[in-house]
Amino acid sequence: MKNFKPIAVACIVCGLLFGLQACKPKNAGSAVNSDAASKAYVAPGKYDEFYNFVSGGFSGQMSVYGLPSGRLLRVIPVFSVDPEKGYGYSEETKPMLNTSHGIVPWDDLHHPELSQTNGEVDGRWVFGNANNTPRVARIDLATFRTAEIIELPNSGGNHSSPFITENTEYVVAGTRFSVPADDNNGDVPINTYKKNFQGSISFISVGKEDGKMDIAFQLRCPGVNFDLSHAGKGKSNGWFFFSCYNTEQANTLLEVNASQKDKDFIMAVNWKKAEEYLKAGKGRKQSVKYAHNVYNEKTHTATSEIKTEVTVLDARELKDICYFIPCPKSPHGCDVDPTGEYIVGSGKLAALIPVFSFDKMQKAIADKAFAGDYDGIPVIKYEAALYGEVKKPGLGPLHTEFDGKGNAYTSFFVSSEVVKWNIKDLKVVDRVPTFYSVGHLCVPGGDSKKPFGKYMIAYNKITKDRYLPTGPELAQSAQLYDISGDKMQLILDFPTIGEPHYAQAAPADIIRNRSVKFYKIDENANPYVAKGEPATKVVREGNKVHVYMTSIRSHFSPDNIEGVKMGDEVYFHVTNLEQDWDVPHGFAIKGAINAELLIMPGETQTLKWVPDRVGMFPMYCTDFCSALHQEMQGYVRVSPAGSNVPLMFSTGKNLPAADSAAKK
């Protein structure tokens, strides 16, 4: 294939792809054996074995499914507003979506990553990436809520993210698009890419107990595109491995111009050595601008801080931080087996899978077995780091997961299949079709030192003829395989929130027992909390009206408010007084342009409302809470600006029409 012109390669790949999409496999209708239903069945009232955390690229959210049932359990709002939960609409959560560009109400979430301790999934947090406006989020799995979001300077696209070290010391993120540094003049001709563009990798420290994130340092790297990455583990702990493409440094028509070379690179990063340079003062302080947003579970309120400095280490000057290993062109996956010895590269246009050895890589570095350098970074000779190649496994390898039993599973986008192969002898031992054009895979714990190895899930890009048609846009697809035996067995199809990219899964037992059931009302530290109906009130501060409101089955207090005037900004601070699991209340008012609130038991949330006309405005509970849910309502009267209607509020009684004082 190396003698073909790049455009010919692209045509062959496209032809294969469209041919596969157009042809329904002969076994598509009978691919599931008769016992599959029992393997995927979870009886009513029973729990699933695993939580499956799946990216929602189109939505910017993260979805949670139960395995093996495939039941959707929750959609976690992360980088996008969510009217169902009021995320990004309540005054408390709006700061979570702040960036150096202002509020960004949507992003593209590709990769969940579960926290680990000693290289094993620990069930504390799951991280996610914003690909468009580069950010990393931490979701607290005690609450299944986004706890923190940090923006990444010096980055353009955040696809190579978020991947963690084996004790979650760092979350690591590589820029997808190389760009001029934030403190450089970006107003340069695009065709000066090779001169002015650079890559950047962010090392985000994570607090051992509280998970709090901070950008510890960034690596300045050559101007290439970083794709996926994984940390070393065990013997390779202290290293990180990234797939890189566009080593041609093309800036236009990359499908041709970034496929000129036979090989791109895996970049190996010695982050322990980078830490040493950091402590020795080798980093450069750089002026930047980025947002750091944190949600406080005591105040139920997010805050956003704009930070202005990062420390940068230049990998081209500090020669023993980074090394390149040649890899078949346009690699996507870069995966490390549970022992930490084998690093698997996946060149999307290759007909083989290279497997590199950490021990051989170390020897090559010691022996200086280099084939020159690339933009100041040493390039290790391919054969010097290579353990071996999986020959003719399929077409379009993308991503590899491991089962902890010595086997690897690789997805093949073009040939629409998953191939199981032995890590030691590199022999293919099984293959199964997917329907169709599979992207990422998930084996629960498959990127850890101890995979759980019972299931494998394929996340497919195309679902033609698998589900009922829904117009030109079809359901996104996941397929669940039983891998407990020698042969992979397809046992379930289930639709997903679009678009599924990467996913991870963890045993339910390490997460569910930590789950927060409700917030203790006595611990609610929101400045606008009303801890009981006697504490409710309505207060005017200039043109701002603050309503300290409570909700309980089945009424609001207060539920009648008069004296609001045109030009006022009204803030409904609603405290849910319930102290029972799963009794949320909602709140909405006619004419509000920023969705509803959804308030969990013991929580306070705020809806800002600016009336646009004089009149009577009903308000009501939007979450079915009791048999008298429909009766949970009230009214707000809006009068003209300058009117003499006094501010009045009440619950359970009619106020005198001419009362001149605010009263209860």
Coordinates of N, CA, C and O in Angstrom, one line a residue, residues 134-201:
P134 N -11.9 24.1 24.2 CA -11.2 23.0 24.9 C -11.3 23.1 26.5 O -11.0 24.1 27.1
R135 N -11.9 22.1 27.0 CA -12.1 22.0 28.5 C -12.1 20.6 29.0 O -12.3 19.6 28.2
V136 N -11.9 20.4 30.2 CA -12.0 19.1 30.9 C -13.0 19.2 32.1 O -12.9 20.2 32.8
A137 N -13.9 18.3 32.2 CA -14.8 18.3 33.3 C -14.6 17.1 34.3 O -14.1 16.0 33.8
R138 N -14.9 17.3 35.5 CA -14.9 16.2 36.5 C -16.3 16.0 37.0 O -16.9 17.0 37.5
I139 N -16.9 14.8 36.9 CA -18.2 14.5 37.4 C -18.1 13.7 38.6 O -17.3 12.7 38.7
D140 N -18.8 14.1 39.7 CA -18.7 13.4 41.0 C -19.7 12.2 40.9 O -20.9 12.5 40.8
L141 N -19.3 11.0 41.1 CA -20.2 9.9 41.0 C -20.9 9.6 42.3 O -21.7 8.6 42.3
A142 N -20.8 10.4 43.3 CA -21.7 10.4 44.4 C -23.0 11.1 44.1 O -24.0 10.7 44.7
T143 N -22.9 12.1 43.2 CA -24.1 12.8 42.9 C -24.5 12.7 41.4 O -25.6 13.1 41.0
F144 N -23.6 12.2 40.6 CA -23.7 12.1 39.1 C -24.0 13.5 38.6 O -24.8 13.8 37.7
R145 N -23.2 14.5 39.1 CA -23.3 15.9 38.7 C -21.9 16.4 38.3 O -20.9 16.0 38.9
T146 N -21.9 17.3 37.4 CA -20.6 18.0 37.0 C -20.1 18.8 38.2 O -20.8 19.8 38.6
A147 N -19.0 18.5 38.7 CA -18.4 19.2 39.9 C -17.5 20.3 39.5 O -17.3 21.2 40.3
E148 N -16.8 20.2 38.3 CA -15.7 21.1 38.0 C -15.4 21.1 36.5 O -15.5 20.0 35.9
I149 N -15.1 22.2 36.0 CA -14.7 22.3 34.6 C -13.6 23.3 34.5 O -13.6 24.4 35.1
I150 N -12.5 22.9 33.8 CA -11.4 23.8 33.6 C -11.1 23.9 32.1 O -11.1 22.9 31.4
E151 N -10.9 25.1 31.7 CA -10.6 25.4 30.3 C -9.1 25.3 30.0 O -8.3 25.4 30.9
L152 N -8.8 24.9 28.8 CA -7.4 24.7 28.4 C -6.8 25.7 27.5 O -7.3 25.8 26.4
P153 N -5.9 26.5 27.9 CA -5.3 27.5 27.0 C -4.3 26.8 26.1 O -4.0 25.6 26.2
N154 N -3.9 27.6 25.1 CA -2.9 27.1 24.1 C -3.4 25.9 23.3 O -2.6 25.1 22.9
S155 N -4.7 25.7 23.3 CA -5.3 24.5 22.7 C -6.3 24.9 21.6 O -7.0 25.9 21.8
G156 N -6.4 24.1 20.6 CA -7.4 24.2 19.6 C -8.0 22.9 19.3 O -7.5 22.1 18.6
G157 N -9.1 22.6 20.0 CA -9.7 21.3 19.9 C -9.1 20.4 21.0 O -7.9 20.5 21.2
N158 N -9.9 19.6 21.7 CA -9.4 18.9 22.8 C -9.9 17.4 22.7 O -10.6 16.9 23.6
H159 N -9.5 16.8 21.6 CA -9.9 15.4 21.3 C -9.1 14.4 22.1 O -9.6 13.4 22.6
S160 N -7.8 14.7 22.2 CA -6.9 13.8 22.9 C -7.0 13.9 24.4 O -6.1 14.3 25.1
S161 N -8.2 13.6 24.9 CA -8.5 14.0 26.3 C -9.8 13.3 26.8 O -10.6 13.0 25.9
P162 N -10.0 13.1 28.0 CA -9.1 13.3 29.2 C -8.6 11.9 29.6 O -9.4 11.0 29.9
F163 N -7.4 11.7 29.7 CA -6.8 10.4 30.0 C -6.0 10.6 31.3 O -5.4 11.6 31.5
I164 N -5.9 9.5 32.1 CA -5.4 9.7 33.5 C -4.2 8.8 33.8 O -4.0 7.8 33.1
T165 N -3.4 9.2 34.7 CA -2.4 8.4 35.3 C -3.0 7.4 36.2 O -4.1 7.5 36.6
E166 N -2.2 6.3 36.6 CA -2.8 5.2 37.3 C -3.2 5.5 38.7 O -4.0 4.7 39.3
N167 N -2.9 6.6 39.3 CA -3.4 7.0 40.6 C -4.2 8.4 40.5 O -4.4 9.0 41.5
T168 N -4.6 8.7 39.2 CA -5.3 9.9 39.0 C -4.5 11.1 39.5 O -5.1 12.1 39.9
E169 N -3.2 11.1 39.4 CA -2.4 12.3 39.8 C -2.7 13.4 38.8 O -2.7 14.5 39.1
Y170 N -2.8 13.0 37.5 CA -3.0 13.9 36.4 C -4.2 13.4 35.5 O -4.3 12.2 35.3
V171 N -4.9 14.4 35.0 CA -5.7 14.2 33.8 C -4.9 14.9 32.7 O -4.5 16.0 32.9
V172 N -4.7 14.2 31.6 CA -3.9 14.7 30.5 C -4.7 15.0 29.3 O -5.6 14.2 28.9
A173 N -4.4 16.1 28.6 CA -5.2 16.5 27.4 C -4.2 17.1 26.4 O -3.4 18.0 26.7
G174 N -4.3 16.5 25.2 CA -3.5 17.0 24.0 C -4.4 17.8 23.0 O -5.5 17.4 22.8
T175 N -3.8 18.8 22.5 CA -4.6 19.6 21.5 C -4.8 18.8 20.2 O -3.9 18.1 19.7
R176 N -6.0 18.9 19.7 CA -6.2 18.2 18.4 C -5.6 19.1 17.2 O -5.0 18.6 16.4
F177 N -5.9 20.4 17.3 CA -5.4 21.3 16.3 C -4.3 22.1 16.8 O -4.4 22.8 17.8
S178 N -3.1 22.0 16.2 CA -2.0 22.9 16.6 C -2.4 24.3 16.1 O -3.0 24.5 15.1
V179 N -2.0 25.3 17.0 CA -2.3 26.7 16.8 C -1.2 27.5 17.3 O -0.4 27.0 18.1
P180 N -1.1 28.8 16.9 CA -0.1 29.6 17.6 C -0.4 29.7 19.1 O -1.6 29.6 19.5
A181 N 0.6 29.9 19.9 CA 0.5 30.0 21.3 C -0.4 31.2 21.7 O -0.4 32.2 20.9
D182 N -1.1 31.1 22.8 CA -2.1 32.2 23.1 C -1.4 33.5 23.3 O -2.0 34.6 23.2
D183 N -0.1 33.5 23.7 CA 0.6 34.8 23.9 C 1.3 35.3 22.7 O 2.1 36.3 22.7
N184 N 1.2 34.5 21.6 CA 1.7 35.0 20.3 C 0.7 35.6 19.5 O -0.5 35.4 19.7
N185 N 1.1 36.3 18.5 CA 0.2 37.0 17.5 C -0.4 35.9 16.6 O 0.3 35.2 15.9
G186 N -1.7 35.6 16.8 CA -2.4 34.6 16.0 C -2.8 35.1 14.6 O -3.3 34.3 13.8
D187 N -2.6 36.4 14.4 CA -3.0 37.0 13.1 C -1.8 36.8 12.1 O -1.1 37.7 11.7
V188 N -1.6 35.5 11.7 CA -0.6 35.2 10.8 C -1.2 34.4 9.6 O -2.3 33.8 9.8
P189 N -0.5 34.4 8.5 CA -1.1 33.6 7.4 C -1.2 32.1 7.7 O -0.3 31.6 8.4
I190 N -2.3 31.4 7.4 CA -2.4 30.0 7.7 C -1.3 29.2 7.1 O -0.9 28.2 7.7
N191 N -0.8 29.6 5.9 CA 0.2 28.8 5.3 C 1.6 28.9 6.0 O 2.6 28.4 5.5
T192 N 1.6 29.6 7.1 CA 2.9 29.7 7.9 C 2.8 28.6 9.0 O 3.5 28.8 10.1
Y193 N 2.0 27.6 8.9 CA 1.8 26.6 9.9 C 3.1 26.1 10.5 O 3.3 26.1 11.7
K194 N 4.0 25.7 9.6 CA 5.3 25.1 10.1 C 6.1 26.0 10.9 O 6.9 25.6 11.8
K195 N 5.9 27.3 10.7 CA 6.7 28.3 11.4 C 6.0 28.7 12.7 O 6.7 28.9 13.8
N196 N 4.7 28.9 12.7 CA 4.0 29.6 13.8 C 3.1 28.7 14.6 O 2.6 29.2 15.7
F197 N 2.8 27.5 14.2 CA 1.8 26.7 14.9 C 2.6 25.7 15.8 O 3.7 25.3 15.5
Q198 N 2.0 25.4 17.0 CA 2.6 24.5 17.9 C 1.5 23.6 18.5 O 0.3 23.9 18.6
G199 N 1.9 22.4 19.0 CA 1.1 21.6 19.8 C 1.2 21.8 21.3 O 2.3 22.3 21.7
S200 N 0.2 21.4 22.0 CA 0.3 21.6 23.5 C -0.4 20.5 24.2 O -1.4 20.0 23.8
I201 N 0.3 20.0 25.2 CA -0.3 19.0 26.1 C -0.4 19.5 27.5 O 0.6 20.0 28.1

